GROMACS .gro file of C-alpha atoms in nm:
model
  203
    1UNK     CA    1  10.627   8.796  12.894
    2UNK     CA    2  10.455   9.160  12.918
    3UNK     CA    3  10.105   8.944  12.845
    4UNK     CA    4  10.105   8.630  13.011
    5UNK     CA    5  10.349   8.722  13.278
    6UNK     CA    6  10.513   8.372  13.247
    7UNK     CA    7  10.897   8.330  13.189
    8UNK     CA    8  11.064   8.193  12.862
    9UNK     CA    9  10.942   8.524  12.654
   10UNK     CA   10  11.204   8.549  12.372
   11UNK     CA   11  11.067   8.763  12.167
   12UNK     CA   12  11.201   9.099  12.194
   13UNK     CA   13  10.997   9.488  12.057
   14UNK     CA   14  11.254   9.584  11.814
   15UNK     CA   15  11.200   9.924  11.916
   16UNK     CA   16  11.518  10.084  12.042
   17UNK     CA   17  11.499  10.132  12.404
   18UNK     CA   18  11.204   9.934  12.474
   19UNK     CA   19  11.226   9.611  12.677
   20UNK     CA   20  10.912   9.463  12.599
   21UNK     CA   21  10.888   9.079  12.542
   22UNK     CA   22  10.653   8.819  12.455
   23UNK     CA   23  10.597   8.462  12.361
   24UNK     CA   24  10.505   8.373  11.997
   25UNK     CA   25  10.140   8.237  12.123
   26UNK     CA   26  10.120   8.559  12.295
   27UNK     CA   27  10.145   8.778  12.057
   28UNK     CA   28   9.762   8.870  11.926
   29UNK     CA   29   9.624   8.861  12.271
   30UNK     CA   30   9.885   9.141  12.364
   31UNK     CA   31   9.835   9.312  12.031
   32UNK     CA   32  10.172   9.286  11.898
   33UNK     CA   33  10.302   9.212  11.537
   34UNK     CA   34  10.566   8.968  11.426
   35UNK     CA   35  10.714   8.977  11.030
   36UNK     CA   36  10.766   8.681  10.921
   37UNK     CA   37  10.994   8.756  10.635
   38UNK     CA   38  11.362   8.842  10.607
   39UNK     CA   39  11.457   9.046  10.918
   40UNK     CA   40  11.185   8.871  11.139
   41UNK     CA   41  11.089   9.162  11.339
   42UNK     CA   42  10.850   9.203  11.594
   43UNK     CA   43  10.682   9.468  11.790
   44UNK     CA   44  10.495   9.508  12.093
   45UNK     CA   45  10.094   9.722  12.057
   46UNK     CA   46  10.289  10.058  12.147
   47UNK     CA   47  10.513  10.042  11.873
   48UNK     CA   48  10.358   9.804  11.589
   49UNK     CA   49  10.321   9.950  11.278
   50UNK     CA   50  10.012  10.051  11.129
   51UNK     CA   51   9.876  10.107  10.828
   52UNK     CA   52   9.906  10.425  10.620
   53UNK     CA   53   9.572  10.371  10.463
   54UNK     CA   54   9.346  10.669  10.468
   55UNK     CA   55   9.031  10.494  10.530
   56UNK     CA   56   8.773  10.410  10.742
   57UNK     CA   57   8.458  10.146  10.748
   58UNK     CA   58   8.123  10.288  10.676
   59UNK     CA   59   7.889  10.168  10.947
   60UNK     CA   60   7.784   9.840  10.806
   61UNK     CA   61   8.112   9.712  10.691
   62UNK     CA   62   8.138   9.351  10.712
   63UNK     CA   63   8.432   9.165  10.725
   64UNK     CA   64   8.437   8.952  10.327
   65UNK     CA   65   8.553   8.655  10.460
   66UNK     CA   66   8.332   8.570  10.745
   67UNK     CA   67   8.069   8.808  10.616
   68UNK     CA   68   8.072   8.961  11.033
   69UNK     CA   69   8.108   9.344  11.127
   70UNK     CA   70   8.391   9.493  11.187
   71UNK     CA   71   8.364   9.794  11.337
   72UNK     CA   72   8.355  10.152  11.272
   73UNK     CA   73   8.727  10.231  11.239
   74UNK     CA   74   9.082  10.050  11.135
   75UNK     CA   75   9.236   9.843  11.442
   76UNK     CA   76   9.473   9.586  11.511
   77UNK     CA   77   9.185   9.359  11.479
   78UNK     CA   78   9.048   9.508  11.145
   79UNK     CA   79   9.208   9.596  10.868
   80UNK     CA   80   9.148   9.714  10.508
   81UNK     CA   81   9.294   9.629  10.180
   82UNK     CA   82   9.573   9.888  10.018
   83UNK     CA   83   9.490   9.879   9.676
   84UNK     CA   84   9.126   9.985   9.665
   85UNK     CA   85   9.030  10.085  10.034
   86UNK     CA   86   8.724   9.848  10.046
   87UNK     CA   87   8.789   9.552  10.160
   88UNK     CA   88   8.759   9.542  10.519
   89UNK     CA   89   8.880   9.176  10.665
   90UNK     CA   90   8.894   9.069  11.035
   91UNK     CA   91   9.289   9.002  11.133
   92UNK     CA   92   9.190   8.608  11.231
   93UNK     CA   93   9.029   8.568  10.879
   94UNK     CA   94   9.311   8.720  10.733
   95UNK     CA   95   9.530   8.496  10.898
   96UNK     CA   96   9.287   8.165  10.829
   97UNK     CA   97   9.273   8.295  10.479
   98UNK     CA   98   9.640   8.273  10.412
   99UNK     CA   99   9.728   7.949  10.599
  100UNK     CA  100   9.434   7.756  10.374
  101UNK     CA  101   9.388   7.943  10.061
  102UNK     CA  102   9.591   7.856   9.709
  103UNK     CA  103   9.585   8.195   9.604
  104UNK     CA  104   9.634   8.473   9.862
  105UNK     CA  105   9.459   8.836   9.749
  106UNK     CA  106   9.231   9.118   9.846
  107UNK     CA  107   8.879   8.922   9.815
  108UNK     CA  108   8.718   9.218   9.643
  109UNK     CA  109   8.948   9.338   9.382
  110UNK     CA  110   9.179   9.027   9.351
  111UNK     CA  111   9.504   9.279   9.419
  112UNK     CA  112   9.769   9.017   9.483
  113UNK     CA  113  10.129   9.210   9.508
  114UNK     CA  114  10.019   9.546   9.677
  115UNK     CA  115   9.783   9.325   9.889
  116UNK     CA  116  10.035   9.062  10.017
  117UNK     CA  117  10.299   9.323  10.091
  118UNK     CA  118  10.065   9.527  10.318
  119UNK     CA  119   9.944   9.227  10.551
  120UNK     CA  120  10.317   9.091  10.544
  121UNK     CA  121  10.420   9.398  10.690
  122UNK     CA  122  10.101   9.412  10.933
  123UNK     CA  123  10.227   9.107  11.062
  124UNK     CA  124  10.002   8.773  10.842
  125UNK     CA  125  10.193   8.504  10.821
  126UNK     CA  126  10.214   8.400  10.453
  127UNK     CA  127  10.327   8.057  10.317
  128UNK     CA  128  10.621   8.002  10.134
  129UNK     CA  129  10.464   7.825   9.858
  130UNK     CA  130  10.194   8.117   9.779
  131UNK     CA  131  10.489   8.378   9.718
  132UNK     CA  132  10.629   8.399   9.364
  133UNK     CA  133  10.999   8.330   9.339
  134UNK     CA  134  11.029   8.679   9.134
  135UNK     CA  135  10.941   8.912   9.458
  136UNK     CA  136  11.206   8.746   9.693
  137UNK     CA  137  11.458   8.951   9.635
  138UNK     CA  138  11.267   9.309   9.709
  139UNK     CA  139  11.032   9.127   9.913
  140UNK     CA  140  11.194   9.291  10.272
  141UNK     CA  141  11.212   9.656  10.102
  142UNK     CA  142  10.882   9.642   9.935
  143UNK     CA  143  10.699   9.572  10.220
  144UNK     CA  144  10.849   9.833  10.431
  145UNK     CA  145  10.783  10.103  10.161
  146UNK     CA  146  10.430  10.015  10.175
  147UNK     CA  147  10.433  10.028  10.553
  148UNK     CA  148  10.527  10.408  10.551
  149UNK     CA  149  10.521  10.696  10.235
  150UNK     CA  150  10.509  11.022  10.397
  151UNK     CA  151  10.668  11.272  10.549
  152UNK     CA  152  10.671  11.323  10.911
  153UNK     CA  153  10.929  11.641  10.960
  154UNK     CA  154  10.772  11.883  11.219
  155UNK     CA  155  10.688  12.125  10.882
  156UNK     CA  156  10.701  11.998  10.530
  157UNK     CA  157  10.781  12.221  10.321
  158UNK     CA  158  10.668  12.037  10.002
  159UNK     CA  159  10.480  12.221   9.787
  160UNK     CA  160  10.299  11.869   9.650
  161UNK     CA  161  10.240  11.796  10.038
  162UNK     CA  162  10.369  11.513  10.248
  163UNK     CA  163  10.273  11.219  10.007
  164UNK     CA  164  10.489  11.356   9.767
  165UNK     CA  165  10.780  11.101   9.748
  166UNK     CA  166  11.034  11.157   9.406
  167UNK     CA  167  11.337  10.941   9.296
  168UNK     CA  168  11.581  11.169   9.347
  169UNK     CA  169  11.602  11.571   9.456
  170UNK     CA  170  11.515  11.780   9.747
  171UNK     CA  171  11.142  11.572   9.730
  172UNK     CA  172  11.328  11.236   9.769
  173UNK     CA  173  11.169  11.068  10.056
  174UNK     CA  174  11.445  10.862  10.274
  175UNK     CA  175  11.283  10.621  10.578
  176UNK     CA  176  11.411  10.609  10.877
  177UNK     CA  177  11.728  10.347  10.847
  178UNK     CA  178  11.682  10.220  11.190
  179UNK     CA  179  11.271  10.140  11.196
  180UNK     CA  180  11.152  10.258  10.859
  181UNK     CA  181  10.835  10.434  11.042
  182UNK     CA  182  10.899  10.731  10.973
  183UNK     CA  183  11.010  10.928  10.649
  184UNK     CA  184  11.113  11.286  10.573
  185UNK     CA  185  11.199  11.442  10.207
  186UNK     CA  186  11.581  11.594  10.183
  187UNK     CA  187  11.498  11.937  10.186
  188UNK     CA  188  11.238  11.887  10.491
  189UNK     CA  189  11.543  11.754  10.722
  190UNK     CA  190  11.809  11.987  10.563
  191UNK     CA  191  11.966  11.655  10.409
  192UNK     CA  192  12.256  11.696  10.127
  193UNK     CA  193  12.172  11.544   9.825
  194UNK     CA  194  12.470  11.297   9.895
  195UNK     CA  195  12.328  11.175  10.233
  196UNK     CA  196  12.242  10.788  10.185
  197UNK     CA  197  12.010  10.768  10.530
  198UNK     CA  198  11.890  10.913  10.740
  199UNK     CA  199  11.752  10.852  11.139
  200UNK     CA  200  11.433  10.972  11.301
  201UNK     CA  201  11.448  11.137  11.622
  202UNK     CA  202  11.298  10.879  11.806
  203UNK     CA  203  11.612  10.613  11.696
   0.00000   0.00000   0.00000
């Protein structure tokens, strides 16, 4: 284990070409994120996803669950809710939140789908019994669209700019079929309109 240094680590970065591993219990203290939904994937603190929120805390954010500061910017340890960019929320009380609450959702604006998908991806372990049947089947692909939505080709050429992301066309934006962290639009990575993935440089 890269934290603890003990043996019996078998949980693996998914990373390509990194050999980081770590036990379960390990996991915060070495900053790394586990998903706990369909794929299970984990990742160590170099190559955990995080999130695409354009935000940051004003300087006397506290956390809305244990009403404590959290800090001047996004972190592993603090994090902000998707849907209106307010809610800042310490990882632990995320985490306390879901185990023991009957209705998991951004505290501020009550957000529930946008909301659980984010901290799913960002590694919060949700019950079973607070997600609705009807989001099983997308639940895997929802969450990693809402993990990454933007361009990353050395120069987008998109005239509505990297957030841009249509259905179909030269704007289409394809993720990365290996990690989904990173995205490009067709035209951006000279991709034919028939091309179904497409790979980031770093897979």
């Amino acid at each position: 284990c890269f934290v603890c240094g003990k043996s019996g680590a078998t949980i693996t970065c998914r990373e390509m070409g990194c050999e980081r591993s770590f036990h379960l219990p390990c996991a915060v203290e070495g900053g790394c994120i586990t998903q706990y939904f369909e794929l299970y994937r984990a990742f160590c603190w170099e190559h955990r996803p995080e999130q695409a929120v354009q935000a940051a805390p004003e300087e006397e954010n506290i956390c809305l669950i244990c009403l404590e500061p959290v800090g001047d910017q996004k972190s592993y340890g603090t994090m902000v809710c998707p849907a209106c960019k307010h809610a800042w929320l310490h990882r632990s009380c995320l985490q306390a939140h879901a185990i023991h609450s009957d209705f998991f959702c951004c505290p501020l604006c009550r957000n529930e789908y946008r909301f659980m998908m984010e901290m799913l991806t960002m590694g919060i372990r949700i019950p079973d019994r607070l997600v609705s049947p009807s989001w099983e089947d997308s639940w895997a692909d929802a969450a990693l669209s809402a993990r990454h939505s933007r361009c990353n080709a050395s120069q987008c050429l998109c005239p509505g700019g990297r957030e841009r992301a249509d259905g179909e066309g030269p704007w289409e934006l394809l993720l990365c079929s290996s990690c989904a962290a990173e995205g490009t639009h067709r035209r951006c990575s000279s991709l034919s309109s028939s091309a179904a993935s497409w790979e980031c440089d770093s897979c």
